[in-house]
Amino acid sequence: MRLLIMGPPGSGKGTQAVQLAGRFGIPAISTGDIFRANAAEGTALGRRARRYMDAGDYVPDHVTNAMVRARLEDPDCVHGFLLDGYPRTLRQVAALDEALTEPGTALDCAIELVVDQDVLVDRLLRRAQSQGRADDTAQVIRRRQEVYDQQTAPLTNHYAERGILHRIDGDGQVARVAARIAESLAGVPVKVSS
Ligand code: AMP
């Protein structure tokens, strides 16, 4: 299975991604987690990404695309993967398509978690208290939502046109949302890749 999950900040995509990847036995690849890990370790990539993340802006496409491309070449991605938080821009959509041109490597489906704006802000402010993420302040949350609405939300149209978009109601408890995703994916034919 080759999947991706999209959704605004606070939609719960990270939590769902980990569960779903576990179910399919594929790696969950979160670009946000990779950037945060690099920032914590103080690598060159992390230092570069940090200023964008702290402002709620996207890390430049060429940096993100090169990082994802390298990750997809790791041996654990041969039989599938779940991308969490990538692609987020038109250039990233194009770069991902380019990375998946080998026969049998096309995306099987794109999941979009849909959650009401008020619920999102509430969840993010609670996460700020429990996890202390630097980009979970009220001002940065607003900026991240703005950037998502402008640059990422429209991308779902591309996947809808390809007939692989699954729009899922992301409101409610984690288990309920997971059940909705599972039900929606039940009809997706799984490609066998060599
Ligand atoms: P996330 O954990 O997915 O909410 O991502 C946290 C932050 O990492 C984002 O606000 C961006 O600054 C950066 N980031 C994560 N994924 C991407 C991406 N695909 N393109 C650009 N920046 C990203």
Short mmCIF file of N, CA and C and ligand atoms in Angstrom, two decimals, residues 7-10 13 30-33 35-36 49-61 64-65 67-68 84-89 92 124 127 133 135 140 144 147, ligand 1:
data_model
loop_
_atom_site.label_atom_id
_atom_site.label_comp_id
_atom_site.label_asym_id
_atom_site.label_seq_id
_atom_site.Cartn_x
_atom_site.Cartn_y
_atom_site.Cartn_z
N GLY A 7 -4.32 16.77 6.13
CA GLY A 7 -5.31 17.34 7.03
C GLY A 7 -4.69 18.55 7.69
N PRO A 8 -5.52 19.51 8.10
CA PRO A 8 -4.98 20.72 8.72
C PRO A 8 -4.29 20.42 10.04
N PRO A 9 -3.45 21.35 10.51
CA PRO A 9 -2.79 21.16 11.81
C PRO A 9 -3.85 20.86 12.87
N GLY A 10 -3.63 19.82 13.66
CA GLY A 10 -4.57 19.48 14.72
C GLY A 10 -5.63 18.48 14.29
N LYS A 13 -3.77 13.74 12.11
CA LYS A 13 -3.22 12.87 11.05
C LYS A 13 -2.03 12.06 11.53
N SER A 30 6.67 10.85 8.57
CA SER A 30 6.16 12.17 8.89
C SER A 30 7.27 13.19 8.65
N THR A 31 7.05 14.07 7.67
CA THR A 31 8.08 15.07 7.40
C THR A 31 8.26 16.00 8.61
N GLY A 32 7.15 16.30 9.31
CA GLY A 32 7.25 17.14 10.51
C GLY A 32 8.14 16.48 11.56
N ASP A 33 7.94 15.17 11.77
CA ASP A 33 8.76 14.45 12.76
C ASP A 33 10.23 14.44 12.36
N PHE A 35 11.80 16.64 10.52
CA PHE A 35 12.35 17.99 10.75
C PHE A 35 12.58 18.23 12.25
N ARG A 36 11.60 17.82 13.07
CA ARG A 36 11.75 18.05 14.53
C ARG A 36 12.94 17.28 15.08
N ALA A 49 15.61 24.05 8.89
CA ALA A 49 14.14 23.89 8.95
C ALA A 49 13.54 24.68 10.11
N ARG A 50 14.30 24.80 11.17
CA ARG A 50 13.74 25.32 12.42
C ARG A 50 13.10 26.70 12.27
N ARG A 51 13.78 27.59 11.56
CA ARG A 51 13.22 28.96 11.51
C ARG A 51 11.89 29.00 10.78
N TYR A 52 11.72 28.11 9.80
CA TYR A 52 10.43 28.06 9.11
C TYR A 52 9.36 27.46 10.02
N MET A 53 9.75 26.37 10.68
CA MET A 53 8.79 25.69 11.56
C MET A 53 8.34 26.61 12.68
N ASP A 54 9.29 27.30 13.29
CA ASP A 54 8.95 28.16 14.43
C ASP A 54 8.03 29.30 14.02
N ALA A 55 8.08 29.68 12.73
CA ALA A 55 7.22 30.77 12.26
C ALA A 55 5.89 30.24 11.73
N GLY A 56 5.77 28.92 11.63
CA GLY A 56 4.53 28.33 11.10
C GLY A 56 4.52 28.28 9.58
N ASP A 57 5.68 28.52 8.97
CA ASP A 57 5.77 28.49 7.50
C ASP A 57 6.31 27.15 7.02
N TYR A 58 6.16 26.89 5.72
CA TYR A 58 6.68 25.64 5.17
C TYR A 58 8.17 25.74 4.90
N VAL A 59 8.86 24.65 5.13
CA VAL A 59 10.27 24.53 4.78
C VAL A 59 10.32 24.54 3.25
N PRO A 60 11.33 25.19 2.64
CA PRO A 60 11.35 25.28 1.16
C PRO A 60 11.24 23.92 0.49
N ASP A 61 10.55 23.92 -0.66
CA ASP A 61 10.27 22.67 -1.37
C ASP A 61 11.52 21.86 -1.71
N THR A 64 12.66 19.93 1.34
CA THR A 64 11.71 18.88 1.72
C THR A 64 11.69 17.76 0.69
N ASN A 65 11.67 18.12 -0.58
CA ASN A 65 11.60 17.10 -1.63
C ASN A 65 12.82 16.19 -1.62
N MET A 67 14.71 15.50 0.88
CA MET A 67 14.66 14.67 2.10
C MET A 67 13.69 13.49 1.91
N VAL A 68 12.53 13.75 1.35
CA VAL A 68 11.54 12.68 1.16
C VAL A 68 12.02 11.68 0.10
N ASP A 84 2.94 11.19 5.87
CA ASP A 84 2.13 12.00 6.78
C ASP A 84 2.65 13.44 6.70
N GLY A 85 1.84 14.31 6.11
CA GLY A 85 2.24 15.72 6.01
C GLY A 85 3.06 16.03 4.78
N TYR A 86 3.01 15.18 3.81
CA TYR A 86 3.69 15.40 2.53
C TYR A 86 2.88 14.70 1.46
N PRO A 87 2.62 15.30 0.32
CA PRO A 87 3.03 16.65 -0.10
C PRO A 87 2.12 17.74 0.47
N ARG A 88 2.67 18.95 0.52
CA ARG A 88 1.90 20.08 1.03
C ARG A 88 1.86 21.23 0.04
N THR A 89 2.57 21.14 -1.05
CA THR A 89 2.55 22.19 -2.07
C THR A 89 2.47 21.52 -3.44
N GLN A 92 5.61 19.88 -4.44
CA GLN A 92 5.81 18.59 -3.75
C GLN A 92 4.97 17.49 -4.40
N LEU A 124 -5.21 21.98 19.32
CA LEU A 124 -3.81 22.41 19.25
C LEU A 124 -3.38 23.11 20.52
N ARG A 127 -2.74 20.46 22.96
CA ARG A 127 -1.47 19.78 22.66
C ARG A 127 -0.29 20.64 23.11
N ARG A 133 5.06 21.79 22.11
CA ARG A 133 5.68 22.03 20.81
C ARG A 133 5.85 23.53 20.57
N ASP A 135 5.80 25.24 17.99
CA ASP A 135 4.93 25.87 16.99
C ASP A 135 3.45 25.78 17.36
N VAL A 140 1.22 31.24 16.08
CA VAL A 140 1.80 30.33 15.08
C VAL A 140 0.73 29.34 14.58
N ARG A 144 -0.14 28.67 10.74
CA ARG A 144 -0.07 27.33 10.13
C ARG A 144 -1.39 26.97 9.44
N VAL A 147 -1.57 28.95 6.15
CA VAL A 147 -0.69 28.36 5.14
C VAL A 147 -1.31 27.07 4.61
P1 AMP B 1 3.61 18.78 11.10
O1 AMP B 1 4.20 18.02 12.23
O2 AMP B 1 3.22 17.91 9.95
O3 AMP B 1 2.48 19.69 11.54
O4 AMP B 1 4.76 19.75 10.55
C1 AMP B 1 5.37 20.72 11.39
C2 AMP B 1 6.12 21.75 10.55
O5 AMP B 1 7.16 21.09 9.79
C3 AMP B 1 5.29 22.47 9.50
O6 AMP B 1 4.57 23.57 10.05
C4 AMP B 1 6.38 22.92 8.52
O7 AMP B 1 7.12 24.01 9.03
C5 AMP B 1 7.31 21.71 8.52
N1 AMP B 1 6.87 20.73 7.49
C6 AMP B 1 6.39 19.48 7.70
N2 AMP B 1 6.09 18.88 6.55
C7 AMP B 1 6.37 19.78 5.56
C8 AMP B 1 6.26 19.76 4.15
N3 AMP B 1 5.78 18.69 3.49
N4 AMP B 1 6.67 20.87 3.48
C9 AMP B 1 7.17 21.93 4.10
N5 AMP B 1 7.27 22.03 5.44
C10 AMP B 1 6.88 20.96 6.17
#
